[in-house]
Short mmCIF file of C-alpha atoms in Angstrom, two decimals:
data_model
loop_
_atom_site.label_atom_id
_atom_site.label_comp_id
_atom_site.label_asym_id
_atom_site.label_seq_id
_atom_site.Cartn_x
_atom_site.Cartn_y
_atom_site.Cartn_z
CA MET A 9 85.51 -25.67 13.61
CA ILE A 10 89.06 -26.75 12.20
CA GLY A 11 89.66 -23.01 11.29
CA TRP A 12 88.90 -21.89 15.37
CA ILE A 13 90.66 -24.37 16.64
CA LYS A 14 93.63 -23.60 14.25
CA SER A 15 93.05 -19.80 15.09
CA LYS A 16 93.17 -20.58 19.04
CA PHE A 17 96.29 -22.90 18.46
CA ASN A 18 98.09 -19.73 16.41
CA ASP A 19 97.43 -17.74 19.93
CA ILE A 20 99.16 -19.98 22.12
CA ARG A 21 102.65 -18.67 23.10
CA PHE A 22 105.35 -20.47 21.38
CA ARG A 23 106.77 -22.28 24.42
CA ASN A 24 103.02 -23.37 24.94
CA LYS A 25 102.82 -24.92 21.18
CA LEU A 26 106.30 -26.08 21.38
CA LEU A 27 105.42 -27.97 24.60
CA LEU A 28 101.97 -29.10 23.73
CA SER A 29 103.13 -30.19 20.42
CA HIS A 30 106.27 -32.24 21.46
CA LEU A 31 103.53 -33.68 24.29
CA VAL A 32 101.42 -34.92 21.86
CA ILE A 33 103.94 -36.51 19.65
CA ALA A 34 105.23 -38.14 22.42
CA LEU A 35 102.27 -39.41 24.22
CA ILE A 36 100.55 -41.13 20.98
CA PRO A 37 103.38 -43.32 20.26
CA ILE A 38 103.88 -44.44 24.22
CA LEU A 39 100.20 -44.98 24.59
CA LEU A 40 100.18 -47.11 21.45
CA LEU A 41 103.16 -48.89 22.53
CA GLY A 42 101.57 -49.77 25.82
CA LEU A 43 98.42 -51.01 24.17
CA LEU A 44 100.25 -52.91 21.78
CA SER A 45 102.32 -54.72 24.42
CA PHE A 46 99.32 -55.76 26.16
CA ILE A 47 97.84 -57.18 23.28
CA GLN A 48 100.96 -59.09 22.26
CA SER A 49 101.68 -60.36 25.83
CA TYR A 50 98.16 -61.63 26.03
CA ARG A 51 98.35 -63.57 22.63
CA ILE A 52 101.94 -64.75 23.47
CA GLN A 53 100.68 -66.11 26.75
CA MET A 54 97.56 -67.89 25.40
CA LYS A 55 100.11 -69.31 22.48
CA GLU A 56 101.96 -70.71 25.17
CA LEU A 57 98.73 -71.94 27.23
CA ARG A 58 97.60 -73.44 24.12
CA SER A 59 101.04 -74.82 23.20
CA GLU A 60 101.33 -76.60 26.70
CA ALA A 61 97.81 -77.87 26.45
CA GLU A 62 97.87 -79.44 23.13
CA ALA A 63 101.15 -81.15 24.18
CA SER A 64 99.35 -82.25 27.82
CA LEU A 65 96.53 -83.55 26.21
CA GLU A 66 98.60 -85.25 23.50
CA GLN A 67 100.70 -87.20 26.28
CA VAL A 68 97.69 -88.16 28.67
CA ALA A 69 95.83 -89.34 25.54
CA SER A 70 98.55 -91.78 24.51
CA ILE A 71 98.93 -92.62 28.06
CA MET A 72 95.37 -93.80 28.52
CA ASP A 73 95.21 -95.16 25.39
CA TYR A 74 98.08 -97.50 26.15
CA LYS A 75 96.54 -98.36 29.42
CA ILE A 76 93.05 -99.22 27.75
CA ASN A 77 94.78 -101.42 25.13
CA ARG A 78 96.50 -103.19 27.41
CA TYR A 79 93.28 -104.57 29.26
CA ASN A 80 91.62 -104.91 25.84
CA THR A 81 94.35 -107.20 24.82
CA LEU A 82 94.39 -109.17 28.45
CA SER A 83 90.43 -109.11 27.49
CA GLU A 84 90.95 -110.63 23.90
CA PHE A 85 93.38 -113.20 25.53
CA MET A 86 90.99 -114.48 27.91
CA VAL A 87 88.00 -114.73 25.34
CA LEU A 88 90.33 -116.19 22.67
CA ASN A 89 91.50 -118.77 25.36
CA ARG A 90 90.29 -122.22 24.15
CA ASP A 91 89.90 -123.90 27.40
CA LEU A 92 88.19 -120.92 28.97
CA SER A 93 85.53 -121.23 26.48
CA GLN A 94 84.98 -124.56 27.06
CA ILE A 95 84.06 -124.19 30.36
CA PHE A 96 81.17 -121.84 29.48
CA THR A 97 80.37 -124.12 26.25
CA LYS A 98 80.94 -127.18 27.97
CA ASP A 99 77.68 -129.57 29.32
CA TYR A 100 78.94 -131.21 32.16
CA GLY A 101 75.63 -132.86 33.17
CA GLU A 102 76.12 -134.61 36.59
CA ASN A 103 80.07 -134.47 36.26
CA TYR A 104 81.07 -132.28 39.13
CA TYR A 105 84.34 -133.66 39.16
CA ASP A 106 85.25 -132.69 35.61
CA MET A 107 83.94 -129.04 36.45
CA TYR A 108 86.05 -128.93 39.60
CA LEU A 109 89.25 -129.94 37.44
CA ASP A 110 88.57 -127.22 35.14
CA PHE A 111 88.08 -124.47 37.62
CA ARG A 112 91.11 -125.95 39.31
CA ASP A 113 93.11 -126.08 36.56
CA ILE A 114 92.02 -123.57 33.96
CA LEU A 115 89.86 -120.60 35.11
CA GLU A 116 91.33 -120.25 38.83
CA PRO A 117 95.14 -119.89 37.25
CA LEU A 118 94.23 -117.99 34.23
CA ILE A 119 92.31 -115.28 36.80
CA SER A 120 95.28 -115.51 39.31
CA ASN A 121 97.90 -114.89 36.63
CA ILE A 122 95.99 -112.13 34.88
CA ARG A 123 95.65 -110.51 38.61
CA LEU A 124 99.61 -111.14 39.36
CA MET A 125 100.14 -109.12 35.55
CA ASP A 126 98.27 -106.05 36.69
CA ASP A 127 97.95 -104.68 40.07
CA ASP A 128 95.37 -102.27 39.02
CA ILE A 129 92.79 -105.11 38.37
CA GLU A 130 90.29 -105.42 41.53
CA GLY A 131 88.30 -108.49 40.28
CA ILE A 132 86.97 -110.53 37.52
CA THR A 133 83.43 -111.72 37.63
CA PHE A 134 81.66 -113.70 34.80
CA TYR A 135 77.59 -113.45 34.51
CA THR A 136 76.12 -116.72 32.63
CA SER A 137 72.73 -118.64 32.05
CA GLY A 138 74.48 -121.98 31.86
CA GLU A 139 74.79 -124.46 34.37
CA LEU A 140 77.64 -122.86 36.49
CA LEU A 141 75.62 -120.72 38.61
CA GLY A 142 76.56 -121.07 42.15
CA ILE A 143 79.80 -122.85 41.57
CA ARG A 144 82.20 -119.86 42.55
CA ASN A 145 81.76 -116.72 44.19
CA ASN A 146 82.37 -114.83 40.87
CA ILE A 147 80.27 -116.62 38.45
CA LEU A 148 76.90 -115.03 38.77
CA PRO A 149 73.24 -115.21 36.58
CA ILE A 150 73.20 -112.98 33.66
CA GLY A 151 69.95 -111.29 35.25
CA ASP A 152 72.23 -109.28 37.69
CA LEU A 153 74.45 -107.92 34.67
CA LYS A 154 70.99 -106.80 32.80
CA SER A 155 69.85 -105.17 35.93
CA LYS A 156 72.80 -102.96 35.67
CA PRO A 157 71.54 -99.23 35.10
CA TRP A 158 74.22 -98.87 32.54
CA TYR A 159 73.53 -102.30 31.08
CA ASP A 160 71.53 -101.50 27.38
CA GLY A 161 71.71 -104.92 26.05
CA PHE A 162 75.08 -104.38 24.07
CA ARG A 163 77.10 -106.84 22.58
CA GLY A 164 80.83 -107.65 22.12
CA ARG A 165 82.99 -105.17 24.39
CA ARG A 166 82.51 -101.82 26.40
CA TRP A 167 84.08 -99.79 28.85
CA ILE A 168 81.77 -98.55 31.37
CA VAL A 169 82.25 -96.09 34.13
CA ASP A 170 79.57 -95.91 37.19
CA GLY A 171 80.43 -93.44 39.43
CA LYS A 172 83.77 -94.00 40.79
CA LYS A 173 83.60 -97.86 39.26
CA LEU A 174 85.26 -98.95 36.15
CA TYR A 175 84.72 -101.71 34.18
CA LEU A 176 85.43 -103.59 30.99
CA VAL A 177 82.56 -105.67 30.15
CA GLN A 178 83.47 -108.44 27.53
CA GLU A 179 81.14 -111.24 25.97
CA LEU A 180 82.42 -114.66 26.08
CA ILE A 181 82.23 -117.02 23.36
CA SER A 182 78.97 -119.18 24.24
CA ASN A 183 76.66 -121.73 22.94
CA PRO A 184 73.32 -121.04 21.10
CA LYS A 185 71.19 -121.35 24.65
CA ASP A 186 73.39 -119.69 26.87
CA SER A 187 74.74 -115.99 27.20
CA ASN A 188 78.04 -115.34 29.28
CA PHE A 189 79.96 -111.88 29.86
CA MET A 190 83.06 -111.63 31.77
CA VAL A 191 83.34 -108.18 33.60
CA ILE A 192 86.67 -106.87 34.94
CA SER A 193 86.84 -104.27 37.23
CA ILE A 194 90.02 -101.83 37.22
CA GLN A 195 90.94 -99.45 39.92
CA HIS A 196 89.55 -96.08 38.74
CA ASP A 197 92.02 -93.68 39.94
CA ARG A 198 94.82 -95.86 38.19
CA ILE A 199 93.36 -95.09 34.94
CA PHE A 200 92.59 -91.50 35.47
CA ALA A 201 95.68 -91.00 37.41
CA ASP A 202 97.28 -88.68 34.41
CA LEU A 203 94.46 -86.23 34.66
CA ASP A 204 95.16 -85.39 38.33
CA ASN A 205 98.33 -83.49 37.53
CA LEU A 206 96.92 -81.01 35.24
CA SER A 207 97.15 -76.95 35.70
CA GLU A 208 94.05 -75.59 37.28
CA HIS A 209 93.84 -73.36 34.29
CA VAL A 210 92.77 -76.49 32.23
CA ALA A 211 88.95 -77.92 32.53
CA VAL A 212 88.85 -81.32 31.50
CA HIS A 213 86.03 -83.83 30.87
CA ILE A 214 85.60 -87.34 29.32
CA GLU A 215 82.78 -88.32 27.08
CA ASP A 216 82.06 -91.93 26.38
CA VAL A 217 80.69 -93.13 22.70
CA LYS A 218 77.17 -92.17 23.98
CA GLN A 219 78.53 -88.58 24.53
CA GLN A 220 77.80 -88.90 28.00
CA VAL A 221 80.36 -86.97 30.80
CA ILE A 222 82.16 -89.93 32.56
CA PHE A 223 84.73 -87.75 34.11
CA ARG A 224 85.04 -84.08 34.83
CA LYS A 225 88.20 -82.14 36.56
CA ASN A 226 88.27 -78.41 37.30
CA HIS A 227 85.12 -77.24 35.70
CA GLU A 228 84.06 -75.64 39.13
CA ARG A 229 86.86 -72.99 38.82
CA ALA A 230 85.69 -72.66 34.93
CA ALA A 231 82.26 -72.01 36.09
CA MET A 232 83.11 -69.20 38.63
CA THR A 233 85.59 -67.58 35.90
CA ARG A 234 82.95 -67.46 33.61
CA GLY A 235 80.65 -65.91 35.86
CA THR A 236 77.57 -65.83 33.11
CA GLU A 237 74.55 -67.89 32.93
CA ASP A 238 74.65 -68.60 29.17
CA GLY A 239 77.94 -70.15 29.22
CA GLU A 240 79.69 -68.32 26.85
CA THR A 241 83.43 -68.22 27.16
CA SER A 242 86.34 -67.33 25.15
CA ASP A 243 88.21 -70.10 26.24
CA LEU A 244 90.17 -72.43 23.92
CA SER A 245 88.95 -75.88 23.34
CA LEU A 246 90.81 -79.08 22.22
CA SER A 247 89.51 -82.43 22.06
CA ARG A 248 91.35 -85.86 21.12
CA SER A 249 89.79 -89.19 20.70
CA LEU A 250 91.09 -92.57 22.21
CA ALA A 251 91.73 -95.10 19.36
CA ASN A 252 90.87 -97.84 21.88
CA ASN A 253 87.49 -97.23 23.52
CA GLY A 254 85.88 -94.38 21.60
CA TRP A 255 85.98 -91.95 24.97
CA THR A 256 86.88 -88.34 23.91
CA ILE A 257 89.17 -86.12 25.79
CA HIS A 258 88.11 -82.69 25.54
CA TYR A 259 90.25 -79.57 27.59
CA ASN A 260 89.16 -76.11 28.11
CA LEU A 261 91.75 -73.58 28.46
CA LEU A 262 90.85 -70.82 30.88
CA ASN A 263 92.38 -67.67 29.39
CA THR A 264 92.46 -65.92 33.53
CA ASN A 265 95.94 -66.81 33.44
CA ALA A 266 97.16 -65.45 30.37
CA TYR A 267 94.76 -62.26 30.76
CA ALA A 268 96.66 -62.08 34.62
CA ASN A 269 100.08 -62.24 33.42
CA ALA A 270 99.20 -59.97 30.29
CA LEU A 271 97.91 -57.39 32.49
CA GLY A 272 100.71 -57.62 35.20
CA ILE A 273 102.89 -56.74 32.02
CA PHE A 274 100.34 -54.09 31.29
CA ARG A 275 100.69 -52.74 34.93
CA ILE A 276 104.51 -52.17 34.61
CA THR A 277 104.36 -50.82 30.85
CA LEU A 278 101.98 -48.62 32.32
CA PHE A 279 104.13 -47.61 35.03
CA VAL A 280 107.15 -47.04 32.76
CA ILE A 281 104.73 -44.83 30.22
CA ILE A 282 103.89 -42.53 32.88
CA LEU A 283 107.38 -42.51 34.18
CA SER A 284 108.51 -41.88 30.47
CA LEU A 285 105.66 -38.91 29.95
CA ILE A 286 106.99 -37.29 33.17
CA ILE A 287 110.43 -37.34 32.18
CA THR A 288 109.52 -36.36 28.74
CA PHE A 289 107.41 -33.62 29.86
CA LEU A 290 110.34 -32.35 32.08
CA LEU A 291 113.09 -32.57 29.36
CA ILE A 292 110.75 -30.96 26.52
CA TYR A 293 110.12 -28.25 29.36
CA VAL A 294 113.85 -27.67 29.47
CA ILE A 295 114.38 -27.48 25.62
CA SER A 296 111.41 -25.41 24.64
CA ASN A 297 112.11 -23.22 27.82
CA ASN A 298 115.85 -22.86 26.34
CA PHE A 299 114.53 -22.47 22.88
CA THR A 300 112.07 -19.45 23.51
CA GLN A 301 114.10 -17.77 25.76
CA ARG A 302 116.72 -17.31 23.32
CA ILE A 303 113.71 -16.54 20.49
CA ILE A 304 112.75 -13.87 23.29
CA HIS A 305 116.02 -12.80 23.47
CA ILE A 306 116.30 -12.46 19.69
CA LYS A 307 112.91 -10.64 19.63
CA ASN A 308 113.61 -8.11 22.24
CA LYS A 309 116.86 -6.92 20.18
CA VAL A 310 114.93 -7.02 16.76
CA ASP A 311 112.27 -4.93 18.75
CA LYS A 312 114.90 -2.60 19.70
CA VAL A 313 116.17 -2.42 16.12
CA GLU A 314 112.79 -1.74 14.81
CA ARG A 315 112.18 1.38 17.26
CA ASN A 316 115.01 2.55 15.15
CA ASN A 317 117.53 1.69 17.83
CA LEU A 318 120.54 0.87 15.43
CA ASP A 319 123.49 1.07 17.88
CA VAL A 320 122.18 -2.47 19.55
CA MET A 321 124.47 -5.12 20.05
CA ILE A 322 123.09 -8.96 18.69
CA ARG A 323 125.85 -11.28 19.39
CA SER A 324 125.77 -15.08 20.44
CA SER A 325 128.34 -17.49 21.87
CA SER A 326 126.17 -20.35 20.47
CA ARG A 327 127.55 -22.18 17.65
CA ASP A 328 124.13 -23.82 16.89
CA GLU A 329 121.47 -22.77 14.31
CA PHE A 330 120.24 -20.06 17.17
CA GLY A 331 123.73 -18.59 17.52
CA GLU A 332 124.11 -18.51 13.62
CA LEU A 333 121.07 -16.91 13.19
CA THR A 334 121.95 -14.19 16.15
CA ASN A 335 125.40 -13.76 14.79
CA GLY A 336 123.99 -13.45 11.26
CA ILE A 337 121.53 -10.86 12.48
CA GLY A 338 124.15 -8.76 14.14
CA LYS A 339 126.52 -8.81 11.48
CA MET A 340 123.74 -7.66 8.97
CA LEU A 341 122.93 -5.16 11.27
CA LYS A 342 126.58 -3.79 11.30
CA ARG A 343 126.42 -3.61 7.41
CA ILE A 344 123.10 -1.92 7.56
CA ASN A 345 124.89 0.44 9.73
CA SER A 346 128.00 0.77 7.44
CA LEU A 347 125.70 1.41 4.11
CA ILE A 348 123.07 3.46 5.86
CA SER A 349 124.20 6.63 3.38
CA GLN A 350 123.83 4.55 -0.03
CA VAL A 351 121.20 4.62 -2.43
CA TYR A 352 118.29 2.47 -1.00
CA HIS A 353 117.83 0.34 -3.88
CA ALA A 354 121.46 -0.37 -4.22
CA GLU A 355 121.73 -1.01 -0.45
CA ILE A 356 118.57 -3.45 -0.44
CA ALA A 357 120.27 -5.39 -3.76
CA LYS A 358 123.68 -5.21 -2.09
CA LYS A 359 122.12 -6.45 1.34
CA GLU A 360 119.80 -9.22 -0.14
CA SER A 361 123.25 -11.05 -2.01
CA GLU A 362 124.90 -10.75 1.29
CA TYR A 363 122.02 -12.78 2.78
CA ASN A 364 121.97 -15.07 -0.07
CA LYS A 365 125.45 -15.87 0.36
CA LEU A 366 125.08 -16.25 4.14
CA ILE A 367 122.24 -18.89 3.75
CA SER A 368 124.38 -20.76 1.28
CA GLN A 369 126.86 -20.89 3.76
CA ILE A 370 124.69 -21.74 6.78
CA ASN A 371 122.78 -24.25 4.89
CA PRO A 372 124.81 -27.30 4.92
CA HIS A 373 125.67 -27.05 8.22
CA PHE A 374 122.10 -26.63 9.20
CA LEU A 375 121.01 -29.66 6.89
CA TYR A 376 123.87 -31.67 8.45
CA ASN A 377 122.85 -30.97 12.13
CA THR A 378 119.27 -30.85 11.38
CA LEU A 379 120.09 -34.78 10.04
CA SER A 380 121.87 -35.48 13.08
CA PHE A 381 119.11 -34.05 15.69
CA ILE A 382 116.48 -36.22 13.53
CA ARG A 383 118.42 -39.61 13.95
CA TRP A 384 119.33 -38.75 17.62
CA ARG A 385 115.40 -38.45 18.02
CA ALA A 386 115.08 -41.93 16.40
CA GLU A 387 117.72 -43.43 18.31
CA LYS A 388 115.84 -42.43 21.45
CA LYS A 389 112.65 -43.43 20.28
CA ALA A 390 114.12 -47.19 19.13
CA ASP A 391 113.45 -46.51 15.57
CA ILE A 392 116.72 -48.06 14.20
CA GLU A 393 115.16 -48.07 10.69
CA THR A 394 114.40 -44.28 10.64
CA SER A 395 118.12 -43.65 12.28
CA TYR A 396 119.88 -45.78 9.59
CA MET A 397 118.11 -43.77 6.87
CA VAL A 398 118.73 -40.56 8.14
CA SER A 399 122.73 -41.40 8.86
CA ALA A 400 122.72 -42.97 5.17
CA LEU A 401 121.10 -39.46 3.91
CA ALA A 402 123.40 -37.37 5.98
CA ARG A 403 126.49 -39.29 4.60
CA PHE A 404 124.89 -39.34 1.25
CA TYR A 405 124.54 -35.34 0.86
CA ARG A 406 127.79 -35.03 2.69
CA THR A 407 130.05 -36.91 -0.05
CA THR A 408 127.68 -35.21 -2.71
CA LEU A 409 128.59 -31.83 -1.63
CA ASN A 410 132.30 -32.87 -1.23
CA GLN A 411 133.10 -29.43 0.36
CA GLY A 412 132.62 -27.62 -2.83
CA ARG A 413 135.36 -29.57 -4.82
CA HIS A 414 134.78 -31.40 -8.00
CA ILE A 415 137.70 -33.80 -7.56
CA ALA A 416 137.48 -36.91 -5.15
CA THR A 417 139.39 -39.79 -4.48
CA ILE A 418 137.74 -43.29 -5.46
CA GLU A 419 137.47 -44.16 -2.28
CA ALA A 420 135.17 -40.85 -1.27
CA GLU A 421 133.22 -41.79 -4.48
CA VAL A 422 132.62 -45.48 -3.52
CA GLN A 423 131.62 -44.14 0.20
CA HIS A 424 129.14 -41.91 -1.75
CA ILE A 425 127.60 -44.59 -4.05
CA LYS A 426 127.38 -47.00 -0.77
CA ALA A 427 125.11 -43.95 0.95
CA TYR A 428 122.91 -43.81 -2.14
CA LEU A 429 122.62 -47.24 -2.52
CA ASP A 430 121.67 -47.99 1.58
CA LEU A 431 118.95 -45.38 1.29
CA GLN A 432 117.62 -47.09 -1.92
CA LEU A 433 117.71 -50.74 -0.27
CA ILE A 434 115.29 -49.30 2.38
CA MET A 435 113.16 -47.66 -0.37
CA ASN A 436 112.60 -50.46 -2.21
CA ASP A 437 112.49 -53.30 0.49
CA GLY A 438 115.65 -54.85 -0.42
CA ARG A 439 114.36 -55.86 -3.92
CA PHE A 440 117.96 -55.99 -5.33
CA ASP A 441 120.97 -56.74 -3.80
CA VAL A 442 124.45 -55.04 -4.06
CA ASP A 443 127.99 -56.44 -4.08
CA TYR A 444 131.29 -54.54 -4.53
CA HIS A 445 134.83 -55.60 -5.86
CA ILE A 446 137.24 -52.67 -5.24
CA HIS A 447 140.98 -53.04 -5.63
CA ASP A 448 142.69 -51.47 -2.95
CA GLU A 449 145.64 -49.97 -4.97
CA VAL A 450 143.07 -47.67 -6.71
CA LEU A 451 141.69 -46.31 -3.99
CA HIS A 452 143.53 -43.01 -3.67
CA THR A 453 143.37 -41.85 -7.01
CA GLU A 454 141.62 -38.77 -7.75
CA ILE A 455 138.92 -38.42 -10.47
CA ILE A 456 136.08 -36.06 -11.09
CA HIS A 457 133.08 -36.44 -8.48
CA PHE A 458 129.69 -37.38 -9.09
CA ILE A 459 130.03 -40.11 -12.05
CA LEU A 460 128.87 -43.22 -10.46
CA GLN A 461 125.35 -42.17 -8.54
CA PRO A 462 123.61 -41.30 -12.02
CA ILE A 463 124.77 -44.68 -13.51
CA VAL A 464 123.34 -46.79 -10.34
CA GLU A 465 120.13 -44.53 -10.34
CA ASN A 466 119.67 -45.20 -14.24
CA ALA A 467 120.34 -49.07 -13.74
CA ILE A 468 117.29 -49.09 -10.66
CA LYS A 469 114.97 -46.74 -12.32
CA HIS A 470 115.21 -48.22 -15.45
CA GLY A 471 116.32 -51.33 -15.30
CA PHE A 472 114.33 -53.19 -12.46
CA VAL A 473 110.53 -52.17 -13.60
CA GLU A 474 109.41 -55.53 -14.22
CA ALA A 475 107.49 -56.08 -10.36
CA ASN A 476 107.11 -60.18 -10.88
CA GLY A 477 110.57 -60.46 -12.14
CA THR A 478 113.81 -62.23 -10.35
CA HIS A 479 115.55 -60.65 -7.50
CA TYR A 480 117.54 -57.92 -8.93
CA HIS A 481 121.35 -57.68 -8.22
CA ILE A 482 123.71 -54.88 -9.32
CA HIS A 483 127.62 -55.44 -9.54
CA ILE A 484 130.12 -52.34 -8.83
CA ALA A 485 133.55 -53.46 -9.66
CA VAL A 486 136.86 -50.61 -9.46
CA CYS A 487 140.33 -51.96 -10.72
CA ARG A 488 143.02 -50.76 -12.96
CA VAL A 489 143.71 -52.36 -16.37
CA GLY A 490 146.86 -51.31 -17.70
CA GLU A 491 147.36 -47.36 -18.15
CA VAL A 492 143.32 -46.83 -17.62
CA ILE A 493 141.13 -47.53 -14.56
CA LYS A 494 137.84 -49.18 -15.10
CA LEU A 495 134.52 -48.84 -12.80
CA THR A 496 132.04 -51.11 -13.56
CA VAL A 497 128.06 -50.98 -12.90
CA ARG A 498 126.56 -54.50 -13.82
CA ASP A 499 122.59 -55.03 -13.16
CA ASN A 500 120.63 -57.96 -14.56
CA GLY A 501 117.60 -55.92 -15.46
CA VAL A 502 115.38 -55.78 -18.34
CA GLY A 503 118.50 -54.63 -20.40
CA MET A 504 118.09 -52.43 -23.70
CA THR A 505 118.26 -52.28 -27.34
CA SER A 506 121.27 -50.96 -29.27
CA GLY A 507 119.06 -48.08 -30.23
CA GLN A 508 118.08 -47.57 -26.46
CA THR A 509 121.80 -47.14 -25.61
CA THR A 510 122.22 -44.93 -28.04
CA ARG A 511 119.55 -42.74 -27.18
CA LEU A 512 120.79 -42.76 -23.60
CA LEU A 513 124.24 -41.33 -24.57
CA THR A 514 122.90 -38.74 -26.21
CA GLY A 515 119.82 -37.65 -23.64
CA GLU A 516 117.05 -38.24 -26.42
CA ASN A 517 115.37 -40.50 -23.76
CA GLY A 518 114.59 -37.45 -21.79
CA GLY A 519 117.02 -38.17 -19.03
CA CYS A 520 120.59 -36.16 -19.22
CA GLY A 521 122.17 -37.82 -15.94
CA VAL A 522 123.98 -40.59 -18.04
CA ARG A 523 124.92 -38.14 -20.70
CA ASN A 524 126.05 -35.53 -18.27
CA VAL A 525 128.59 -37.72 -17.00
CA ASN A 526 129.84 -39.19 -20.45
CA ASP A 527 130.39 -35.58 -21.30
CA ARG A 528 132.00 -34.53 -18.16
CA ILE A 529 134.55 -37.20 -18.63
CA LYS A 530 135.34 -36.20 -22.45
CA LEU A 531 135.58 -32.75 -21.39
CA TYR A 532 137.92 -33.34 -18.63
CA TYR A 533 140.14 -36.22 -19.81
CA GLY A 534 139.65 -35.83 -23.36
CA PRO A 535 137.65 -38.06 -26.24
CA ASP A 536 139.34 -40.96 -25.65
CA TYR A 537 137.60 -41.82 -22.10
CA GLY A 538 133.98 -42.06 -21.05
CA LEU A 539 131.34 -44.53 -20.99
CA VAL A 540 131.22 -47.98 -22.78
CA ILE A 541 127.59 -49.61 -22.62
CA HIS A 542 127.06 -53.14 -23.54
CA SER A 543 123.23 -54.47 -22.82
CA GLU A 544 121.00 -57.12 -24.12
CA PRO A 545 117.14 -57.29 -23.78
CA GLY A 546 116.02 -59.36 -21.08
CA THR A 547 119.57 -59.99 -19.92
CA GLY A 548 120.83 -57.15 -18.03
CA THR A 549 122.94 -54.07 -18.81
CA GLU A 550 126.95 -53.39 -18.10
CA VAL A 551 128.23 -49.61 -17.94
CA SER A 552 131.53 -49.12 -17.77
CA ILE A 553 133.49 -45.84 -16.79
CA VAL A 554 137.00 -45.59 -18.45
CA LEU A 555 139.32 -43.09 -16.82
CA PRO A 556 143.11 -42.78 -17.12
CA ALA A 557 145.26 -43.64 -14.34
CA SER A 558 147.51 -41.09 -13.96
#
């Protein structure tokens, strides 16, 4: 199957191959980018929605806790009021005048003050089994309380929600034969007012200590959004318990808003993707057509040469690789015509020599142009890291070739090592750092080319070998000391023993880069100059390159 596909692909014309391959290469990252943007947008929307809901839940719970605690405090204030407790435990007998005085001077002022302190209190009712029944409208028999559907015989204090009614039921201090309760009626909407301001994308319900739902909001929208009978949903749930009455607030975050926002972003992204594909197709078509037209032109000329028409003129005014190739073929054809009378093998050998020479002239220019084109493509695709690596690689090869000269300034040598280290930092994921200390007075001094890179490469390759070691560091310094120039490379790697240092300079350890640098310096400048190595195991290595200042 693969062979058949490969065979069919090879039969396609070159322009169509170029167009198809570029479209596939462009289509995959664009589609992945669109999908990634949708997923990432959805996640960000849900994260923001959850963060807002958590803050809202915390705020609502704190406010409700504060309100409930305030009423609990008022309730405790009344329960612990000795004068009030005595009214319900006192044996009045037939002394109605004392009862009247207690009601006038203690109970009624206390209730009035409490209601003045809080406008949300609708009323205060007392339920008793004692002899106070019928004295006031707000003192009712305990049987009326026990007949309430929400009363289950509890003692102490309990918050009750009965439809749109909200009660705080508090047991009073009683004598052994009586049972007394105080019921504070509170405005329902004031306690739950903060929940009315919630977003429509948040469904909330509150459960009491028996896990019975006493309040709901936005659950109809949640049910419509889910659209499933089993109640399963991808909503996010949050809960917060109230410390002062045991209620629990539950938030359900509906993902419809986040999905809608993400879908809107995806539609925009999809439009950009389609537009990008159209523009990409047009650009690829124009570029591929330009390439193939020039290739077809060269092919037609070569076909004529193949038919023994050696008088064909092959020439191009372009300066790119196609122009160089065309002119190279034209020049080669001229040489063939001028050497046609020579011996066949001598002619072939000479042509191969000239061709190799031509290729050696073309290769650097071709390499720079190719790297420049790759960097342009990376920048077009917003691939900053690849663009930076290609740029650093181009600078590295340009400074390495040095236009064929073996002499360079210290400034050029430093630029060369910087380009090399830029590549190494990316390849090693920044597991070491570099600092430079270069004196300006030596920047224009000329030295032999390519002496720093083997030293730095050796430090990275053999010095930074411990995967769990400390963060590595390279220090490069260049300065003039008397009549010599000193180039120093210092690292904090694993270091070397004295035997390893000796073998490094002699090349006995298998590597020859450092040894070649030392040998070149001694051959060019004399035996007084070269490399000086100081190293200790576990501490690091310092390599000094000593050169004459003049």
